[in-house]
Amino acid sequence: PGVASTRSAGPPPAPPIRGGIVRTLLDSVPKLVHEATNLGPLHPLTALHIALPLTLPRQAALDRFIAAEYDPSSRHFHPFLDPTTFARQFGAPSAEVDRVSAALESLGLRVTTPAADHLYVEASAPVALLEQVFGTKLSRFRIGTRSFFANTTDLRLPAALDGLVTGVLGLDDANRPQARAGAGRPTPTAGTTPQIGPIGSNGGVTPCPAAIAGAGYTAPQLATAYNFNGLYAKGFLGQGMSAALVEFDDYHAS
């Protein structure tokens, strides 16, 4: 009772924006919102931390430089720039960083020390104030077993930030990483010695004896969990492909 779904009811009207509106950030409502159940407004006193990406005067040059950083044939191929050098060459001018910080403070937000690379400005404020500043409402949502919060309407930038920032990050956590690896099976306990598991199947990797040294999963266990063996059987062994790992958990040297 009392729970409304976004599929059957439209979003609440956006509140008046503090400081005057200059631009609406189109498509800034997370797509997940349209499939989720609205559980009601986020508590107005909840403190949120946001980041505002700054408008970069040399964006095209930065794009070219980044491409060259990863081109082995380029004279700019590694090493990378330190944050201070990056700010000097490609970041927003110090005067504009100061203008954004001053604008946010005048709107009531608490601004942190700007990033050394001059890519963004960070600030924090309670939900009620952020709703006024960015002309939206923040609500809690649920879809299946997943819960999150998000803005219900497109964000609107106040006039004081005109031309200085490109967006607002932190007014939703719809993209928060969700644990999936190892679901439905016990996680090895640190200090225990797990079984190596089967040898590699269909051309997959067979673990070396050192694989039992830590509390983790072996290559065949991962291949089975993610159904790589079926790909291996078809000849897809990853030749010529690159892979990256993004870690959202703590690190164990073992």
Coordinates of N, CA, C and O in Angstrom, one line a residue, residues 96-231:
E96 N 38.0 29.5 -13.9 CA 36.7 28.9 -14.0 C 36.5 27.9 -12.9 O 35.3 27.7 -12.5
V97 N 37.5 27.2 -12.5 CA 37.4 26.3 -11.3 C 36.9 27.1 -10.1 O 36.0 26.7 -9.4
D98 N 37.5 28.3 -9.9 CA 37.1 29.2 -8.8 C 35.7 29.7 -9.0 O 34.9 29.8 -8.0
R99 N 35.3 30.0 -10.2 CA 33.9 30.4 -10.4 C 32.9 29.3 -10.1 O 31.8 29.6 -9.5
V100 N 33.2 28.1 -10.5 CA 32.3 27.0 -10.2 C 32.2 26.8 -8.7 O 31.1 26.6 -8.1
S101 N 33.3 26.8 -8.0 CA 33.3 26.6 -6.5 C 32.5 27.7 -5.8 O 31.7 27.5 -4.9
A102 N 32.7 29.0 -6.3 CA 32.0 30.1 -5.7 C 30.5 30.0 -6.0 O 29.7 30.3 -5.1
A103 N 30.2 29.6 -7.2 CA 28.7 29.5 -7.5 C 28.1 28.4 -6.6 O 27.0 28.6 -6.1
L104 N 28.7 27.3 -6.5 CA 28.1 26.2 -5.6 C 28.0 26.7 -4.2 O 27.0 26.4 -3.5
E105 N 29.0 27.4 -3.7 CA 28.9 27.8 -2.3 C 27.8 28.9 -2.1 O 27.1 28.9 -1.1
S106 N 27.6 29.7 -3.1 CA 26.6 30.7 -3.1 C 25.2 30.0 -3.1 O 24.2 30.6 -2.6
L107 N 25.1 28.8 -3.7 CA 23.8 28.1 -3.7 C 23.6 27.3 -2.4 O 22.6 26.6 -2.3
G108 N 24.6 27.3 -1.5 CA 24.5 26.6 -0.3 C 25.2 25.3 -0.1 O 25.1 24.6 0.9
L109 N 25.9 24.8 -1.2 CA 26.6 23.6 -1.2 C 28.0 23.7 -0.5 O 28.6 24.8 -0.5
R110 N 28.5 22.6 0.1 CA 29.8 22.6 0.7 C 30.8 22.1 -0.3 O 30.7 20.9 -0.7
V111 N 31.7 22.9 -0.7 CA 32.7 22.5 -1.8 C 34.0 22.0 -1.2 O 34.5 22.6 -0.2
T112 N 34.5 20.9 -1.7 CA 35.8 20.4 -1.3 C 36.9 21.0 -2.1 O 36.6 21.7 -3.1
T113 N 38.1 20.7 -1.7 CA 39.3 21.2 -2.5 C 39.2 20.7 -3.9 O 39.1 19.5 -4.1
P114 N 39.3 21.6 -4.9 CA 39.2 21.1 -6.3 C 40.3 20.1 -6.6 O 41.4 20.1 -6.1
A115 N 40.0 19.2 -7.6 CA 41.0 18.2 -8.0 C 42.2 18.9 -8.7 O 42.0 19.9 -9.4
A116 N 43.4 18.3 -8.5 CA 44.6 18.9 -9.0 C 44.6 18.9 -10.6 O 45.2 19.7 -11.2
D117 N 43.8 17.9 -11.2 CA 43.8 17.9 -12.6 C 42.8 18.8 -13.3 O 42.7 18.9 -14.5
H118 N 42.0 19.6 -12.5 CA 41.0 20.5 -13.0 C 40.0 19.9 -13.9 O 39.6 20.5 -14.9
L119 N 39.6 18.7 -13.6 CA 38.6 18.0 -14.4 C 37.2 18.1 -13.8 O 36.2 18.0 -14.6
Y120 N 37.1 18.3 -12.6 CA 35.8 18.4 -11.9 C 35.9 19.1 -10.6 O 37.0 19.3 -10.0
V121 N 34.8 19.5 -10.1 CA 34.6 20.1 -8.7 C 33.7 19.3 -7.9 O 32.6 18.9 -8.4
E122 N 34.0 19.0 -6.7 CA 33.2 18.1 -5.8 C 32.5 19.0 -4.7 O 33.1 20.0 -4.3
A123 N 31.3 18.5 -4.3 CA 30.6 19.2 -3.3 C 29.6 18.3 -2.6 O 29.4 17.2 -3.1
S124 N 29.1 18.7 -1.5 CA 28.1 17.9 -0.8 C 27.0 18.8 -0.3 O 27.2 20.0 0.0
A125 N 25.8 18.2 -0.1 CA 24.7 18.9 0.4 C 23.6 17.9 0.7 O 23.6 16.8 0.2
P126 N 22.6 18.3 1.6 CA 21.4 17.4 1.8 C 20.5 17.4 0.6 O 20.6 18.2 -0.3
V127 N 19.8 16.3 0.5 CA 18.9 16.0 -0.6 C 18.0 17.2 -0.9 O 17.8 17.6 -2.1
A128 N 17.4 17.8 0.1 CA 16.4 18.9 -0.1 C 17.0 20.0 -0.8 O 16.4 20.6 -1.7
L129 N 18.3 20.4 -0.5 CA 19.0 21.5 -1.2 C 19.3 21.1 -2.6 O 19.2 21.9 -3.5
L130 N 19.8 19.9 -2.8 CA 20.2 19.5 -4.1 C 19.0 19.5 -5.1 O 19.1 19.8 -6.3
E131 N 17.8 19.1 -4.6 CA 16.6 19.1 -5.4 C 16.3 20.5 -5.8 O 15.9 20.7 -7.0
Q132 N 16.5 21.5 -4.9 CA 16.2 22.9 -5.3 C 17.2 23.4 -6.3 O 16.9 24.1 -7.3
V133 N 18.5 23.1 -6.1 CA 19.6 23.6 -7.0 C 19.5 23.0 -8.4 O 19.7 23.7 -9.4
F134 N 19.1 21.7 -8.5 CA 19.1 21.1 -9.8 C 17.7 20.8 -10.3 O 17.6 20.0 -11.3
G135 N 16.7 21.3 -9.7 CA 15.4 21.3 -10.2 C 14.8 19.9 -10.5 O 14.2 19.6 -11.5
T136 N 14.9 19.0 -9.5 CA 14.4 17.6 -9.7 C 14.0 17.1 -8.3 O 14.1 17.8 -7.3
K137 N 13.4 15.9 -8.3 CA 13.1 15.2 -7.1 C 13.9 13.9 -7.1 O 14.1 13.2 -8.1
L138 N 14.4 13.5 -5.9 CA 15.1 12.3 -5.7 C 14.3 11.2 -5.0 O 13.7 11.6 -3.9
S139 N 14.2 10.0 -5.5 CA 13.4 9.0 -5.0 C 14.1 7.7 -4.8 O 15.2 7.5 -5.5
R140 N 13.6 6.8 -4.0 CA 14.1 5.4 -3.9 C 13.4 4.5 -4.8 O 12.2 4.7 -5.0
F141 N 14.1 3.6 -5.4 CA 13.5 2.7 -6.4 C 13.9 1.2 -6.1 O 14.9 1.0 -5.4
R142 N 13.1 0.3 -6.6 CA 13.4 -1.1 -6.5 C 13.0 -1.8 -7.8 O 12.0 -1.5 -8.4
I143 N 13.9 -2.7 -8.2 CA 13.6 -3.5 -9.4 C 14.2 -4.9 -9.1 O 15.4 -5.1 -8.9
G144 N 13.3 -5.9 -8.9 CA 13.7 -7.2 -8.4 C 14.2 -7.1 -7.0 O 13.6 -6.5 -6.1
T145 N 15.4 -7.6 -6.8 CA 16.1 -7.5 -5.5 C 17.0 -6.3 -5.4 O 17.6 -6.1 -4.3
R146 N 17.1 -5.5 -6.4 CA 18.0 -4.4 -6.4 C 17.3 -3.1 -6.0 O 16.2 -2.8 -6.5
S147 N 17.9 -2.3 -5.2 CA 17.4 -1.1 -4.8 C 18.4 0.0 -5.1 O 19.6 -0.2 -5.0
F148 N 17.9 1.2 -5.3 CA 18.8 2.3 -5.7 C 18.0 3.6 -5.5 O 16.7 3.6 -5.3
F149 N 18.7 4.8 -5.6 CA 18.0 6.1 -5.6 C 18.4 6.8 -6.9 O 19.4 6.5 -7.5
A150 N 17.5 7.7 -7.3 CA 17.8 8.4 -8.5 C 16.9 9.7 -8.7 O 15.9 9.8 -7.9
N151 N 17.3 10.5 -9.6 CA 16.4 11.7 -9.9 C 15.3 11.2 -10.8 O 15.4 10.4 -11.6
T152 N 14.1 11.8 -10.6 CA 12.9 11.4 -11.3 C 12.6 12.2 -12.5 O 11.8 11.8 -13.4
T153 N 13.3 13.3 -12.7 CA 13.2 14.2 -13.9 C 14.6 14.6 -14.3 O 15.5 14.5 -13.6
D154 N 14.7 15.1 -15.6 CA 16.0 15.5 -16.1 C 16.5 16.6 -15.2 O 15.8 17.5 -14.7
L155 N 17.8 16.6 -15.0 CA 18.5 17.6 -14.2 C 18.5 19.0 -14.9 O 18.6 19.0 -16.1
R156 N 18.4 20.1 -14.1 CA 18.5 21.4 -14.7 C 19.6 22.2 -14.0 O 19.7 22.2 -12.8
L157 N 20.5 22.8 -14.8 CA 21.6 23.5 -14.3 C 21.2 25.0 -14.0 O 20.5 25.6 -14.8
P158 N 21.6 25.5 -12.8 CA 21.3 26.9 -12.5 C 22.1 27.8 -13.4 O 23.2 27.5 -13.9
A159 N 21.7 29.1 -13.5 CA 22.4 30.0 -14.4 C 23.8 30.3 -14.0 O 24.7 30.5 -14.8
A160 N 24.1 30.2 -12.7 CA 25.5 30.5 -12.2 C 26.5 29.5 -12.7 O 27.7 29.8 -12.7
L161 N 26.0 28.3 -13.2 CA 27.0 27.3 -13.8 C 27.0 27.3 -15.3 O 27.5 26.4 -15.9
D162 N 26.4 28.3 -15.9 CA 26.2 28.3 -17.4 C 27.6 28.2 -18.1 O 28.5 29.1 -17.8
G163 N 27.8 27.2 -18.9 CA 29.0 27.1 -19.7 C 30.2 26.6 -18.9 O 31.2 26.3 -19.5
L164 N 30.0 26.3 -17.6 CA 31.2 26.0 -16.8 C 31.3 24.5 -16.5 O 32.4 23.9 -16.3
V165 N 30.1 23.8 -16.5 CA 30.1 22.4 -16.2 C 29.3 21.6 -17.3 O 28.5 22.2 -17.9
T166 N 29.6 20.3 -17.4 CA 28.9 19.5 -18.4 C 27.9 18.6 -17.9 O 27.2 18.0 -18.6
G167 N 27.8 18.5 -16.6 CA 26.9 17.5 -16.0 C 27.0 17.5 -14.5 O 27.7 18.3 -13.9
V168 N 26.2 16.6 -13.9 CA 26.2 16.4 -12.4 C 26.2 14.9 -12.1 O 25.4 14.2 -12.6
L169 N 27.2 14.5 -11.4 CA 27.4 13.1 -11.0 C 27.1 12.9 -9.5 O 27.6 13.7 -8.7
G170 N 26.4 11.8 -9.2 CA 26.2 11.6 -7.7 C 24.7 11.7 -7.3 O 24.4 11.4 -6.1
L171 N 23.8 12.1 -8.2 CA 22.4 12.3 -7.8 C 21.7 11.0 -8.0 O 20.4 10.9 -7.9
D172 N 22.4 9.9 -8.3 CA 21.8 8.6 -8.4 C 22.9 7.5 -8.1 O 24.1 7.8 -8.3
D173 N 22.5 6.3 -7.7 CA 23.4 5.2 -7.6 C 22.9 4.0 -8.3 O 23.2 2.9 -8.0
A174 N 22.2 4.3 -9.5 CA 21.6 3.2 -10.2 C 22.7 2.3 -10.9 O 22.4 1.1 -11.2
N175 N 23.9 2.8 -11.0 CA 25.0 2.0 -11.7 C 25.9 1.4 -10.6 O 27.0 1.0 -11.0
R176 N 25.5 1.4 -9.4 CA 26.3 0.8 -8.3 C 26.6 -0.6 -8.7 O 25.7 -1.4 -9.0
P177 N 27.9 -1.1 -8.6 CA 28.2 -2.5 -8.9 C 27.4 -3.5 -8.1 O 27.2 -3.3 -6.9
Q178 N 27.0 -4.5 -8.8 CA 26.2 -5.6 -8.1 C 27.1 -6.9 -8.1 O 27.5 -7.3 -9.2
A179 N 27.2 -7.5 -7.0 CA 28.0 -8.7 -6.9 C 27.3 -9.8 -7.6 O 26.1 -10.1 -7.4
R180 N 28.0 -10.6 -8.5 CA 27.4 -11.7 -9.2 C 28.4 -12.9 -9.1 O 27.9 -14.0 -9.1
A181 N 29.7 -12.7 -9.1 CA 30.6 -13.8 -9.2 C 30.4 -14.7 -7.9 O 30.3 -14.2 -6.8
G182 N 30.4 -16.0 -8.1 CA 30.3 -16.9 -7.0 C 28.9 -17.0 -6.3 O 28.7 -17.5 -5.3
A183 N 27.9 -16.4 -7.0 CA 26.5 -16.4 -6.4 C 26.0 -17.9 -6.3 O 26.2 -18.7 -7.2
G184 N 25.5 -18.2 -5.2 CA 24.9 -19.5 -5.0 C 25.9 -20.6 -4.5 O 25.6 -21.7 -4.4
R185 N 27.2 -20.1 -4.3 CA 28.2 -21.1 -3.8 C 29.0 -20.4 -2.7 O 29.2 -19.2 -2.7
P186 N 29.5 -21.2 -1.7 CA 30.3 -20.6 -0.7 C 31.6 -19.9 -1.2 O 32.2 -20.4 -2.1
T187 N 32.0 -18.8 -0.6 CA 33.2 -18.2 -0.9 C 34.4 -18.8 -0.1 O 34.2 -19.0 1.1
P188 N 35.5 -19.1 -0.7 CA 36.6 -19.6 0.0 C 37.0 -18.7 1.2 O 37.0 -17.5 1.0
T189 N 37.4 -19.3 2.3 CA 37.8 -18.5 3.5 C 39.3 -18.3 3.4 O 40.0 -19.3 3.1
A190 N 39.7 -17.1 3.8 CA 41.2 -16.8 3.8 C 41.9 -17.8 4.7 O 41.4 -18.1 5.8
G191 N 43.0 -18.3 4.3 CA 43.8 -19.3 5.1 C 43.5 -20.7 4.8 O 44.2 -21.6 5.3
T192 N 42.4 -21.0 4.0 CA 42.1 -22.4 3.7 C 42.7 -22.7 2.3 O 43.2 -21.9 1.6
T193 N 42.8 -24.0 2.0 CA 43.4 -24.5 0.8 C 42.3 -25.1 -0.1 O 41.9 -26.2 0.1
P194 N 41.8 -24.3 -1.1 CA 40.7 -24.9 -1.9 C 41.3 -25.9 -2.9 O 42.5 -26.0 -3.2
Q195 N 40.4 -26.7 -3.4 CA 40.8 -27.7 -4.4 C 41.1 -27.0 -5.7 O 40.4 -26.0 -6.1
I196 N 42.1 -27.5 -6.5 CA 42.4 -26.9 -7.7 C 41.2 -27.0 -8.7 O 40.9 -26.1 -9.5
G197 N 40.5 -28.1 -8.7 CA 39.4 -28.2 -9.6 C 39.9 -29.0 -10.8 O 41.1 -29.4 -10.9
P198 N 39.1 -29.2 -11.8 CA 39.4 -29.9 -13.0 C 40.5 -29.2 -13.9 O 40.7 -28.0 -13.7
I199 N 41.1 -30.0 -14.7 CA 42.1 -29.4 -15.6 C 41.3 -28.6 -16.7 O 40.1 -28.8 -16.8
G200 N 42.0 -27.8 -17.4 CA 41.3 -27.0 -18.4 C 40.6 -27.8 -19.4 O 41.1 -28.9 -19.9
S201 N 39.4 -27.4 -19.8 CA 38.6 -28.2 -20.8 C 38.6 -27.5 -22.2 O 38.6 -26.3 -22.3
N202 N 38.6 -28.3 -23.2 CA 38.4 -27.8 -24.6 C 39.5 -26.7 -24.9 O 39.2 -25.8 -25.6
G203 N 40.7 -26.9 -24.4 CA 41.7 -25.9 -24.7 C 41.9 -24.8 -23.7 O 42.7 -23.9 -23.8
G204 N 41.0 -24.9 -22.6 CA 41.2 -23.9 -21.6 C 42.4 -24.1 -20.7 O 43.1 -25.1 -20.8
V205 N 42.7 -23.1 -19.9 CA 43.9 -23.1 -19.1 C 43.8 -24.1 -18.0 O 42.8 -24.2 -17.3
T206 N 44.9 -24.8 -17.7 CA 45.0 -25.7 -16.5 C 45.8 -25.0 -15.5 O 46.9 -24.4 -15.8
P207 N 45.3 -25.0 -14.2 CA 46.0 -24.2 -13.2 C 47.3 -24.8 -12.8 O 47.5 -26.0 -12.8
C208 N 48.3 -24.0 -12.4 CA 49.6 -24.5 -11.9 C 49.4 -24.8 -10.4 O 48.5 -24.3 -9.8
P209 N 50.4 -25.5 -9.9 CA 50.3 -25.8 -8.4 C 50.2 -24.6 -7.5 O 49.6 -24.6 -6.5
A210 N 50.7 -23.4 -7.9 CA 50.7 -22.2 -7.1 C 49.2 -21.7 -6.9 O 49.0 -20.9 -6.1
A211 N 48.3 -22.2 -7.8 CA 47.0 -21.8 -7.7 C 46.3 -22.1 -6.4 O 45.3 -21.5 -6.0
I212 N 46.8 -23.1 -5.7 CA 46.2 -23.4 -4.4 C 46.7 -22.6 -3.2 O 46.3 -22.8 -2.1
A213 N 47.6 -21.7 -3.5 CA 48.3 -20.9 -2.4 C 47.3 -19.9 -1.8 O 47.5 -19.6 -0.6
G214 N 46.4 -19.4 -2.5 CA 45.5 -18.4 -1.9 C 44.1 -18.8 -1.9 O 43.7 -19.9 -2.5
A215 N 43.2 -18.0 -1.3 CA 41.8 -18.3 -1.3 C 41.1 -17.7 -2.5 O 40.7 -16.5 -2.4
G216 N 41.0 -18.4 -3.5 CA 40.4 -17.8 -4.7 C 39.9 -18.9 -5.7 O 39.7 -20.0 -5.2
Y217 N 39.6 -18.5 -6.9 CA 39.1 -19.4 -7.9 C 40.2 -19.7 -8.9 O 40.9 -18.8 -9.3
T218 N 40.2 -21.0 -9.4 CA 41.2 -21.3 -10.5 C 40.5 -21.0 -11.8 O 39.3 -20.8 -12.0
A219 N 41.4 -21.1 -12.8 CA 40.9 -20.8 -14.2 C 39.8 -21.7 -14.6 O 38.8 -21.3 -15.2
P220 N 39.9 -23.1 -14.4 CA 38.8 -23.9 -14.8 C 37.5 -23.7 -14.1 O 36.5 -23.8 -14.6
Q221 N 37.6 -23.3 -12.8 CA 36.4 -23.0 -12.0 C 35.7 -21.7 -12.6 O 34.5 -21.7 -12.7
L222 N 36.5 -20.7 -13.0 CA 35.9 -19.5 -13.6 C 35.4 -19.8 -14.9 O 34.3 -19.3 -15.3
A223 N 36.1 -20.6 -15.7 CA 35.6 -21.0 -17.0 C 34.3 -21.7 -17.0 O 33.4 -21.5 -17.8
T224 N 34.1 -22.6 -16.0 CA 32.9 -23.3 -15.8 C 31.8 -22.4 -15.3 O 30.6 -22.4 -15.8
A225 N 32.1 -21.5 -14.4 CA 31.1 -20.5 -13.9 C 30.5 -19.6 -14.9 O 29.3 -19.3 -14.9
Y226 N 31.4 -19.2 -15.9 CA 30.9 -18.2 -16.9 C 30.7 -18.9 -18.2 O 30.6 -18.2 -19.3
N227 N 30.7 -20.2 -18.3 CA 30.4 -21.0 -19.5 C 31.4 -20.7 -20.6 O 31.1 -20.6 -21.8
F228 N 32.7 -20.5 -20.2 CA 33.7 -20.3 -21.2 C 34.0 -21.6 -22.0 O 34.4 -21.6 -23.1
N229 N 33.8 -22.8 -21.4 CA 34.1 -24.0 -22.0 C 33.4 -24.2 -23.3 O 34.0 -24.8 -24.3
G230 N 32.1 -23.7 -23.4 CA 31.4 -23.8 -24.6 C 32.1 -23.0 -25.7 O 32.1 -23.4 -26.9
L231 N 32.6 -21.8 -25.4 CA 33.3 -21.0 -26.3 C 34.6 -21.7 -26.8 O 35.0 -21.6 -27.9

